[in-house]
mmCIF file of C-alpha atoms and ligand atoms in Angstrom:
data_model
loop_
_atom_site.group_PDB
_atom_site.id
_atom_site.type_symbol
_atom_site.label_atom_id
_atom_site.label_comp_id
_atom_site.label_asym_id
_atom_site.label_seq_id
_atom_site.Cartn_x
_atom_site.Cartn_y
_atom_site.Cartn_z
ATOM 1 C CA MET S 30 87.724 90.141 149.921
ATOM 2 C CA ASP S 31 91.407 90.451 150.891
ATOM 3 C CA GLY S 32 94.252 91.361 148.554
ATOM 4 C CA SER S 33 95.285 87.761 147.823
ATOM 5 C CA ALA S 34 91.795 86.745 146.737
ATOM 6 C CA GLU S 35 91.527 89.846 144.547
ATOM 7 C CA SER S 36 94.861 89.038 142.923
ATOM 8 C CA LEU S 37 93.775 85.447 142.309
ATOM 9 C CA ARG S 38 90.541 86.563 140.707
ATOM 10 C CA GLY S 39 92.363 89.044 138.470
ATOM 11 C CA TYR S 40 94.787 86.335 137.359
ATOM 12 C CA LEU S 41 91.991 83.931 136.523
ATOM 13 C CA GLU S 42 90.191 86.597 134.493
ATOM 14 C CA TYR S 43 93.442 87.318 132.701
ATOM 15 C CA LEU S 44 93.781 83.628 131.801
ATOM 16 C CA ARG S 45 90.161 83.475 130.702
ATOM 17 C CA ASP S 46 90.732 86.458 128.395
ATOM 18 C CA LEU S 47 93.540 84.439 126.855
ATOM 19 C CA GLY S 48 91.126 81.576 126.323
ATOM 20 C CA ILE S 49 92.712 79.424 129.039
ATOM 21 C CA TYR S 50 89.986 77.784 131.074
ATOM 22 C CA ASP S 51 91.835 74.636 132.170
ATOM 23 C CA VAL S 52 93.259 76.447 135.161
ATOM 24 C CA TYR S 53 89.989 75.772 136.931
ATOM 25 C CA ARG S 54 90.633 72.060 136.555
ATOM 26 C CA THR S 55 94.059 72.285 138.147
ATOM 27 C CA SER S 56 93.560 70.873 141.586
ATOM 28 C CA ASP S 57 97.095 71.716 142.636
ATOM 29 C CA PRO S 58 98.748 74.963 141.513
ATOM 30 C CA SER S 59 102.062 73.134 141.428
ATOM 31 C CA ASP S 60 100.835 71.415 138.223
ATOM 32 C CA ASP S 61 101.589 74.669 136.454
ATOM 33 C CA PRO S 62 105.046 76.049 137.313
ATOM 34 C CA ALA S 63 104.092 79.608 136.370
ATOM 35 C CA LEU S 64 100.893 79.386 138.329
ATOM 36 C CA ALA S 65 102.724 77.768 141.239
ATOM 37 C CA ALA S 66 105.262 80.584 141.359
ATOM 38 C CA TRP S 67 102.544 83.178 141.240
ATOM 39 C CA TRP S 68 100.471 81.261 143.796
ATOM 40 C CA LYS S 69 103.430 81.147 146.126
ATOM 41 C CA SER S 70 103.844 84.892 145.877
ATOM 42 C CA VAL S 71 100.210 85.707 146.611
ATOM 43 C CA ALA S 72 99.582 82.923 149.098
ATOM 44 C CA THR S 73 102.422 83.996 151.383
ATOM 45 C CA PRO S 74 100.779 85.558 154.435
ATOM 46 C CA VAL S 75 101.656 89.172 154.931
ATOM 47 C CA THR S 76 103.384 89.532 158.286
ATOM 48 C CA ALA S 77 102.947 92.546 160.470
ATOM 49 C CA SER S 78 106.556 93.605 159.826
ATOM 50 C CA ALA S 79 106.303 93.269 156.046
ATOM 51 C CA PRO S 80 105.782 96.594 154.284
ATOM 52 C CA ALA S 81 102.299 96.910 152.787
ATOM 53 C CA THR S 82 103.556 99.028 149.880
ATOM 54 C CA PRO S 83 106.828 99.021 147.919
ATOM 55 C CA GLN S 84 109.460 101.267 149.484
ATOM 56 C CA ARG S 85 110.856 104.079 147.456
ATOM 57 C CA PRO S 86 114.663 104.212 147.431
ATOM 58 C CA ALA S 87 116.069 106.534 149.949
ATOM 59 C CA ASN S 88 116.475 110.045 148.724
ATOM 60 C CA SER S 89 120.061 111.202 148.740
ATOM 61 C CA GLY S 90 118.898 114.672 149.772
ATOM 62 C CA SER S 91 117.412 115.662 153.058
ATOM 63 C CA PRO S 92 115.137 112.984 154.398
ATOM 64 C CA SER S 93 111.394 113.575 154.099
ATOM 65 C CA PRO S 94 109.606 113.901 157.369
ATOM 66 C CA GLN S 95 107.862 110.642 158.222
ATOM 67 C CA ARG S 96 104.141 110.960 158.672
ATOM 68 C CA PRO S 97 102.810 108.862 161.488
ATOM 69 C CA ALA S 98 100.471 106.185 160.205
ATOM 70 C CA ALA S 99 96.899 107.206 160.940
ATOM 71 C CA PRO S 100 94.698 104.409 162.168
ATOM 72 C CA VAL S 101 92.044 103.605 159.546
ATOM 73 C CA GLN S 102 88.605 103.263 160.984
ATOM 74 C CA ARG S 103 86.398 100.961 158.901
ATOM 75 C CA PRO S 104 82.677 100.774 159.462
ATOM 76 C CA ALA S 105 81.449 97.472 160.736
ATOM 77 C CA PRO S 106 80.082 95.357 157.874
ATOM 78 C CA THR S 107 76.311 95.509 157.519
ATOM 79 C CA PRO S 108 74.831 92.053 157.738
ATOM 80 C CA THR S 109 73.098 90.932 154.525
ATOM 81 C CA PRO S 110 69.360 90.518 155.134
ATOM 82 C CA GLN S 111 68.369 86.919 154.846
ATOM 83 C CA ARG S 112 65.461 86.129 152.536
ATOM 84 C CA PRO S 113 62.922 83.865 154.101
ATOM 85 C CA PRO S 114 62.628 80.586 152.245
ATOM 86 C CA MET S 115 59.929 80.660 149.578
ATOM 87 C CA PRO S 116 57.002 78.341 150.157
ATOM 88 C CA SER S 117 57.269 75.421 147.776
ATOM 89 C CA SER S 118 53.841 76.257 146.263
ATOM 90 C CA ASN S 119 55.166 79.672 145.078
ATOM 91 C CA ARG S 120 58.389 78.391 143.549
ATOM 92 C CA ALA S 121 58.812 78.509 139.819
ATOM 93 C CA PRO S 122 58.665 75.053 138.321
ATOM 94 C CA ASP S 123 61.996 73.534 137.415
ATOM 95 C CA ILE S 124 62.947 74.060 133.764
ATOM 96 C CA VAL S 125 63.204 70.748 131.969
ATOM 97 C CA ILE S 126 65.308 70.815 128.789
ATOM 98 C CA THR S 127 64.116 68.179 126.395
ATOM 99 C CA PRO S 128 66.657 67.123 123.732
ATOM 100 C CA PRO S 129 65.370 67.732 120.184
ATOM 101 C CA THR S 130 63.819 64.758 118.520
ATOM 102 C CA ALA S 131 65.018 63.557 115.122
ATOM 103 C CA ALA S 132 61.926 65.025 113.463
ATOM 104 C CA ALA S 133 62.589 68.450 114.950
ATOM 105 C CA ALA S 134 66.296 68.514 114.103
ATOM 106 C CA PRO S 135 67.192 71.077 111.415
ATOM 107 C CA HIS S 136 68.757 68.480 109.136
ATOM 108 C CA ALA S 137 65.472 66.584 109.080
ATOM 109 C CA TYR S 138 63.723 69.490 107.281
ATOM 110 C CA ASP S 139 62.273 68.312 103.988
ATOM 111 C CA PHE S 140 62.695 71.142 101.465
ATOM 112 C CA ASP S 141 60.499 69.315 98.960
ATOM 113 C CA GLN S 142 57.612 69.608 101.394
ATOM 114 C CA ALA S 143 58.183 73.310 102.110
ATOM 115 C CA PRO S 144 55.068 75.390 101.580
ATOM 116 C CA ALA S 145 55.130 77.697 98.586
ATOM 117 C CA PRO S 146 56.096 81.249 99.595
ATOM 118 C CA THR S 147 53.282 83.713 99.635
ATOM 119 C CA GLY S 148 53.554 87.376 98.811
ATOM 120 C CA GLN S 149 56.249 89.273 96.934
ATOM 121 C CA LEU S 150 59.681 88.266 98.176
ATOM 122 C CA ALA S 151 61.837 90.002 95.590
ATOM 123 C CA PRO S 152 61.383 93.432 94.030
ATOM 124 C CA PRO S 153 59.983 93.245 90.521
ATOM 125 C CA ALA S 154 62.554 93.224 87.751
ATOM 126 C CA MET S 155 63.189 96.578 86.111
ATOM 127 C CA PRO S 156 61.004 96.861 83.022
ATOM 128 C CA LEU S 157 62.834 96.660 79.722
ATOM 129 C CA VAL S 158 61.953 99.516 77.410
ATOM 130 C CA SER S 159 63.109 99.503 73.814
ATOM 131 C CA PHE S 160 64.905 102.548 72.482
ATOM 132 C CA ASN S 161 61.900 103.106 70.225
ATOM 133 C CA ASN S 162 59.666 103.483 73.272
ATOM 134 C CA LEU S 163 62.096 105.446 75.428
ATOM 135 C CA ALA S 164 61.375 108.719 73.629
ATOM 136 C CA PRO S 165 59.518 109.916 70.540
ATOM 137 C CA LEU S 166 61.503 109.873 67.336
ATOM 138 C CA PRO S 167 63.091 113.217 66.482
ATOM 139 C CA THR S 168 61.007 115.270 64.086
ATOM 140 C CA GLU S 169 64.075 116.792 62.444
ATOM 141 C CA ARG S 170 67.408 115.370 61.467
ATOM 142 C CA VAL S 171 70.498 117.067 62.752
ATOM 143 C CA ALA S 172 72.348 118.611 59.822
ATOM 144 C CA PRO S 173 75.583 116.748 59.040
ATOM 145 C CA ALA S 174 77.603 119.866 59.761
ATOM 146 C CA ASN S 175 76.077 120.133 63.238
ATOM 147 C CA LYS S 176 76.389 116.531 64.365
ATOM 148 C CA LEU S 177 79.818 116.886 65.924
ATOM 149 C CA ALA S 178 78.674 119.836 68.013
ATOM 150 C CA ALA S 179 75.427 118.091 68.941
ATOM 151 C CA LEU S 180 77.345 115.043 70.132
ATOM 152 C CA GLN S 181 79.695 117.270 72.099
ATOM 153 C CA SER S 182 76.639 118.803 73.727
ATOM 154 C CA VAL S 183 75.524 115.326 74.860
ATOM 155 C CA ARG S 184 79.006 114.695 76.212
ATOM 156 C CA ASP S 185 78.877 117.995 78.070
ATOM 157 C CA THR S 186 75.538 117.005 79.568
ATOM 158 C CA ILE S 187 77.037 113.766 80.877
ATOM 159 C CA GLY S 188 79.805 115.758 82.520
ATOM 160 C CA ASP S 189 81.513 113.955 85.384
ATOM 161 C CA CYS S 190 78.436 111.761 85.680
ATOM 162 C CA THR S 191 77.390 110.204 88.980
ATOM 163 C CA ARG S 192 73.882 109.215 87.929
ATOM 164 C CA CYS S 193 74.352 105.483 88.434
ATOM 165 C CA PRO S 194 76.446 103.243 90.725
ATOM 166 C CA LEU S 195 79.109 102.706 88.061
ATOM 167 C CA ALA S 196 80.391 106.191 88.841
ATOM 168 C CA TYR S 197 81.613 104.802 92.168
ATOM 169 C CA ALA S 198 82.837 101.422 90.930
ATOM 170 C CA GLY S 199 86.400 102.434 90.137
ATOM 171 C CA ARG S 200 86.021 104.036 86.723
ATOM 172 C CA HIS S 201 88.845 106.192 85.443
ATOM 173 C CA ASN S 202 87.245 107.643 82.341
ATOM 174 C CA ILE S 203 83.775 108.040 80.930
ATOM 175 C CA VAL S 204 83.957 106.314 77.553
ATOM 176 C CA PHE S 205 81.671 108.308 75.298
ATOM 177 C CA ALA S 206 82.197 107.167 71.717
ATOM 178 C CA ASP S 207 84.574 107.026 68.802
ATOM 179 C CA GLY S 208 84.246 107.518 65.076
ATOM 180 C CA ASP S 209 82.444 109.503 62.428
ATOM 181 C CA PRO S 210 79.390 111.531 63.552
ATOM 182 C CA ASN S 211 78.037 111.127 59.992
ATOM 183 C CA ALA S 212 78.593 107.372 59.839
ATOM 184 C CA GLU S 213 76.049 105.154 58.111
ATOM 185 C CA LEU S 214 77.065 102.230 60.308
ATOM 186 C CA MET S 215 77.067 102.262 64.088
ATOM 187 C CA PHE S 216 78.323 99.541 66.433
ATOM 188 C CA VAL S 217 76.898 99.345 69.930
ATOM 189 C CA GLY S 218 78.649 97.304 72.597
ATOM 190 C CA GLU S 219 77.921 96.567 76.216
ATOM 191 C CA GLY S 220 80.353 98.720 78.223
ATOM 192 C CA PRO S 221 84.003 99.680 78.549
ATOM 193 C CA GLY S 222 86.632 97.190 79.661
ATOM 194 C CA ALA S 223 89.925 97.898 81.411
ATOM 195 C CA ASP S 224 91.710 99.216 78.305
ATOM 196 C CA GLU S 225 88.778 101.407 77.352
ATOM 197 C CA ASP S 226 88.447 102.702 80.904
ATOM 198 C CA ALA S 227 92.133 103.631 80.896
ATOM 199 C CA SER S 228 92.088 105.314 77.492
ATOM 200 C CA GLY S 229 88.572 106.780 77.402
ATOM 201 C CA THR S 230 88.004 105.248 73.940
ATOM 202 C CA PRO S 231 85.650 102.339 73.188
ATOM 203 C CA PHE S 232 86.955 99.040 71.798
ATOM 204 C CA VAL S 233 90.710 99.563 72.016
ATOM 205 C CA GLY S 234 91.794 96.314 73.720
ATOM 206 C CA LYS S 235 92.013 92.874 72.151
ATOM 207 C CA ALA S 236 88.290 92.863 71.468
ATOM 208 C CA GLY S 237 88.701 96.292 69.899
ATOM 209 C CA GLN S 238 91.426 94.985 67.621
ATOM 210 C CA LEU S 239 89.140 92.182 66.486
ATOM 211 C CA LEU S 240 86.342 94.698 65.872
ATOM 212 C CA ASN S 241 88.764 96.742 63.769
ATOM 213 C CA ASN S 242 89.516 93.622 61.742
ATOM 214 C CA MET S 243 85.806 92.951 61.290
ATOM 215 C CA ILE S 244 85.281 96.532 60.101
ATOM 216 C CA ASN S 245 88.221 96.242 57.703
ATOM 217 C CA ALA S 246 86.821 92.971 56.358
ATOM 218 C CA MET S 247 83.656 94.871 55.468
ATOM 219 C CA GLY S 248 85.712 97.244 53.319
ATOM 220 C CA LEU S 249 85.568 100.070 55.884
ATOM 221 C CA LYS S 250 87.948 101.709 58.291
ATOM 222 C CA ARG S 251 87.283 102.369 61.928
ATOM 223 C CA GLU S 252 87.107 106.099 61.223
ATOM 224 C CA HIS S 253 84.147 105.474 58.918
ATOM 225 C CA VAL S 254 81.868 104.030 61.572
ATOM 226 C CA TYR S 255 80.552 105.241 64.923
ATOM 227 C CA ILE S 256 81.177 103.124 68.030
ATOM 228 C CA ALA S 257 79.502 103.466 71.433
ATOM 229 C CA ASN S 258 78.363 101.369 74.383
ATOM 230 C CA VAL S 259 75.185 100.930 76.398
ATOM 231 C CA VAL S 260 76.965 102.116 79.564
ATOM 232 C CA LYS S 261 79.797 104.609 79.476
ATOM 233 C CA CYS S 262 81.583 103.580 82.644
ATOM 234 C CA ARG S 263 83.378 100.311 83.232
ATOM 235 C CA PRO S 264 81.451 97.793 85.317
ATOM 236 C CA PRO S 265 83.754 96.273 87.946
ATOM 237 C CA GLN S 266 85.431 93.012 86.894
ATOM 238 C CA ASN S 267 83.831 93.554 83.462
ATOM 239 C CA ARG S 268 80.540 92.212 84.737
ATOM 240 C CA THR S 269 77.338 92.741 82.793
ATOM 241 C CA PRO S 270 75.799 96.139 83.529
ATOM 242 C CA GLU S 271 72.912 95.991 85.975
ATOM 243 C CA PRO S 272 69.510 97.052 84.610
ATOM 244 C CA LYS S 273 69.584 100.120 86.839
ATOM 245 C CA GLU S 274 72.920 101.163 85.335
ATOM 246 C CA ALA S 275 71.962 100.426 81.738
ATOM 247 C CA ASN S 276 68.580 102.126 82.051
ATOM 248 C CA THR S 277 70.178 105.200 83.604
ATOM 249 C CA CYS S 278 72.825 105.499 80.912
ATOM 250 C CA SER S 279 70.678 104.509 77.908
ATOM 251 C CA PRO S 280 69.221 107.986 77.279
ATOM 252 C CA PHE S 281 72.693 109.211 76.351
ATOM 253 C CA LEU S 282 73.124 106.438 73.803
ATOM 254 C CA LEU S 283 69.652 107.158 72.500
ATOM 255 C CA GLN S 284 70.629 110.787 71.865
ATOM 256 C CA GLN S 285 73.795 109.645 70.117
ATOM 257 C CA VAL S 286 71.754 107.375 67.850
ATOM 258 C CA ASP S 287 69.288 110.167 67.106
ATOM 259 C CA ILE S 288 72.074 112.586 66.217
ATOM 260 C CA VAL S 289 74.180 110.219 64.115
ATOM 261 C CA GLN S 290 71.096 108.595 62.564
ATOM 262 C CA PRO S 291 72.969 105.674 61.015
ATOM 263 C CA LYS S 292 71.362 103.502 58.388
ATOM 264 C CA VAL S 293 72.407 100.332 60.193
ATOM 265 C CA ILE S 294 73.155 99.584 63.823
ATOM 266 C CA VAL S 295 75.014 96.413 64.754
ATOM 267 C CA ALA S 296 74.317 95.299 68.325
ATOM 268 C CA LEU S 297 77.409 93.521 69.605
ATOM 269 C CA GLY S 298 76.276 90.830 72.008
ATOM 270 C CA ALA S 299 73.163 90.068 73.996
ATOM 271 C CA THR S 300 73.389 92.990 76.426
ATOM 272 C CA ALA S 301 73.467 95.614 73.684
ATOM 273 C CA ALA S 302 70.598 93.851 71.890
ATOM 274 C CA THR S 303 68.571 93.563 75.101
ATOM 275 C CA TYR S 304 68.639 97.282 75.833
ATOM 276 C CA LEU S 305 68.360 98.518 72.247
ATOM 277 C CA LEU S 306 65.402 96.256 71.464
ATOM 278 C CA GLY S 307 63.806 96.075 74.909
ATOM 279 C CA VAL S 308 63.595 92.286 74.787
ATOM 280 C CA LYS S 309 65.523 89.608 76.589
ATOM 281 C CA GLN S 310 66.054 86.767 74.175
ATOM 282 C CA SER S 311 68.853 84.483 73.197
ATOM 283 C CA LEU S 312 71.320 85.696 70.609
ATOM 284 C CA ALA S 313 70.254 82.766 68.411
ATOM 285 C CA ASN S 314 66.707 84.177 68.343
ATOM 286 C CA LEU S 315 67.792 87.720 67.617
ATOM 287 C CA ARG S 316 70.400 87.052 64.926
ATOM 288 C CA GLY S 317 69.527 86.620 61.274
ATOM 289 C CA GLN S 318 66.721 89.191 61.188
ATOM 290 C CA TRP S 319 66.387 92.934 60.990
ATOM 291 C CA HIS S 320 65.108 94.900 63.939
ATOM 292 C CA ASP S 321 64.102 98.541 64.036
ATOM 293 C CA VAL S 322 65.925 100.935 66.341
ATOM 294 C CA ARG S 323 65.102 104.636 66.036
ATOM 295 C CA GLY S 324 64.491 104.304 62.299
ATOM 296 C CA ALA S 325 67.709 102.386 61.655
ATOM 297 C CA LYS S 326 67.961 98.728 60.702
ATOM 298 C CA CYS S 327 69.523 96.793 63.532
ATOM 299 C CA ALA S 328 71.418 93.533 63.202
ATOM 300 C CA VAL S 329 72.524 91.470 66.175
ATOM 301 C CA THR S 330 75.793 89.565 66.242
ATOM 302 C CA TYR S 331 78.371 88.219 68.649
ATOM 303 C CA HIS S 332 80.454 90.535 70.799
ATOM 304 C CA PRO S 333 84.116 90.511 69.727
ATOM 305 C CA ALA S 334 85.127 89.515 73.276
ATOM 306 C CA PHE S 335 82.972 86.404 72.887
ATOM 307 C CA LEU S 336 84.567 85.663 69.530
ATOM 308 C CA LEU S 337 87.970 85.823 71.178
ATOM 309 C CA ARG S 338 86.825 83.163 73.639
ATOM 310 C CA ASP S 339 85.111 81.063 70.967
ATOM 311 C CA PRO S 340 86.720 81.749 67.564
ATOM 312 C CA ARG S 341 84.574 79.011 65.994
ATOM 313 C CA GLN S 342 81.712 81.528 65.920
ATOM 314 C CA LYS S 343 83.641 83.991 63.750
ATOM 315 C CA GLY S 344 82.067 82.454 60.649
ATOM 316 C CA GLU S 345 78.592 83.090 62.059
ATOM 317 C CA ALA S 346 79.519 86.683 62.887
ATOM 318 C CA TRP S 347 80.823 87.126 59.355
ATOM 319 C CA LYS S 348 77.430 85.997 58.008
ATOM 320 C CA ASP S 349 75.786 88.726 60.101
ATOM 321 C CA LEU S 350 78.206 91.336 58.816
ATOM 322 C CA GLN S 351 77.687 90.231 55.210
ATOM 323 C CA ARG S 352 73.974 90.962 55.562
ATOM 324 C CA VAL S 353 74.915 94.432 56.819
ATOM 325 C CA MET S 354 77.250 94.901 53.868
ATOM 326 C CA VAL S 355 74.468 94.049 51.431
ATOM 327 C CA GLU S 356 72.228 96.580 53.164
ATOM 328 C CA LEU S 357 74.885 99.292 52.910
ATOM 329 C CA GLY S 358 76.054 98.299 49.434
ATOM 330 C CA LEU S 359 79.532 97.451 50.682
ATOM 331 C CA LYS S 360 81.911 95.060 49.047
ATOM 332 C CA PRO S 361 84.730 93.300 50.838
ATOM 333 C CA PRO S 362 88.194 94.516 49.850
ATOM 334 C CA ALA S 363 89.889 92.444 47.177
ATOM 335 C CA ARG S 364 92.331 89.951 48.609
ATOM 336 C CA SER S 365 95.875 90.623 47.527
HETATM 337 S S1 SF4 D 416 77.447 104.544 83.333
HETATM 338 FE FE1 SF4 D 416 76.404 106.284 82.409
HETATM 339 S S2 SF4 D 416 74.844 106.901 83.907
HETATM 340 FE FE2 SF4 D 416 76.339 105.589 84.981
HETATM 341 S S3 SF4 D 416 77.784 107.026 85.853
HETATM 342 FE FE3 SF4 D 416 78.601 106.377 83.868
HETATM 343 S S4 SF4 D 416 77.910 107.921 82.404
HETATM 344 FE FE4 SF4 D 416 76.672 108.148 84.272
#
């Protein structure tokens, strides 16, 4: 292959890399001015007098001695051995490509007629275990004077926790709890949101403000109750915690419940109820009755974030809280 052919091949590969294939259809290079100019440059026969390589400008110093051109001896090309023609009986049969029929076309697949899958395609769902079955009930109550230290010990155990994927999902703070270690009433939510993640305190955003109002309506102050979540790190985009995350974090909440030992626990929303009770049921099924969680009476009501989205349900939530108030002997503050 001489230099012109090599240059032509390189140019065509260059065009192909650019996604230009039409050059092959150009019967005359003059159709493309750029190609024509290039073609003219490479198609010009190299005359014997034309220099084969670019000349360096003359050096202003003493001239370099000219080396005489040594004749290049090339070996004679070896002839390519010719294969004898294959007998027709030994030739592979011609490949015949048959266009797909309508029945075999993918769009003709009838999903209604698909056979039922056999075998286990998805891993089994993580089993739900109620807090009552997670661990035996404590045999001794923590003395009121020791509850703060006991809770701090749980917090120390959590440390800079990386036990579940939420540790790597962009959390800023582990949100442990807030409130009175000797509270008779405990609220359990789902997990921290953006405000809680930033501050390290549960229920401080808009939903937290509504929860404060709910607590005040019961005749209590936030400092009188204990507030915690099922998971202590913020799930990304405030999504519902995955079972793996909730199950990994639940033992910490269980210890908090066992130390505080409230009389009443209010599960805020379906996720809190699901993991506290170990059942997956609708909120409508779970509300309006008492459940048992670690010796405490547990009521289920709407999460404040849900009430912000659907304020019409505030009346229903108030009914739930009134049942709690009766249980704790609370009276709503007198209206001024
Ligand atoms: S959510 Fe709980 S278990 Fe998961 S990393 Fe945070 S503290 Fe640890």
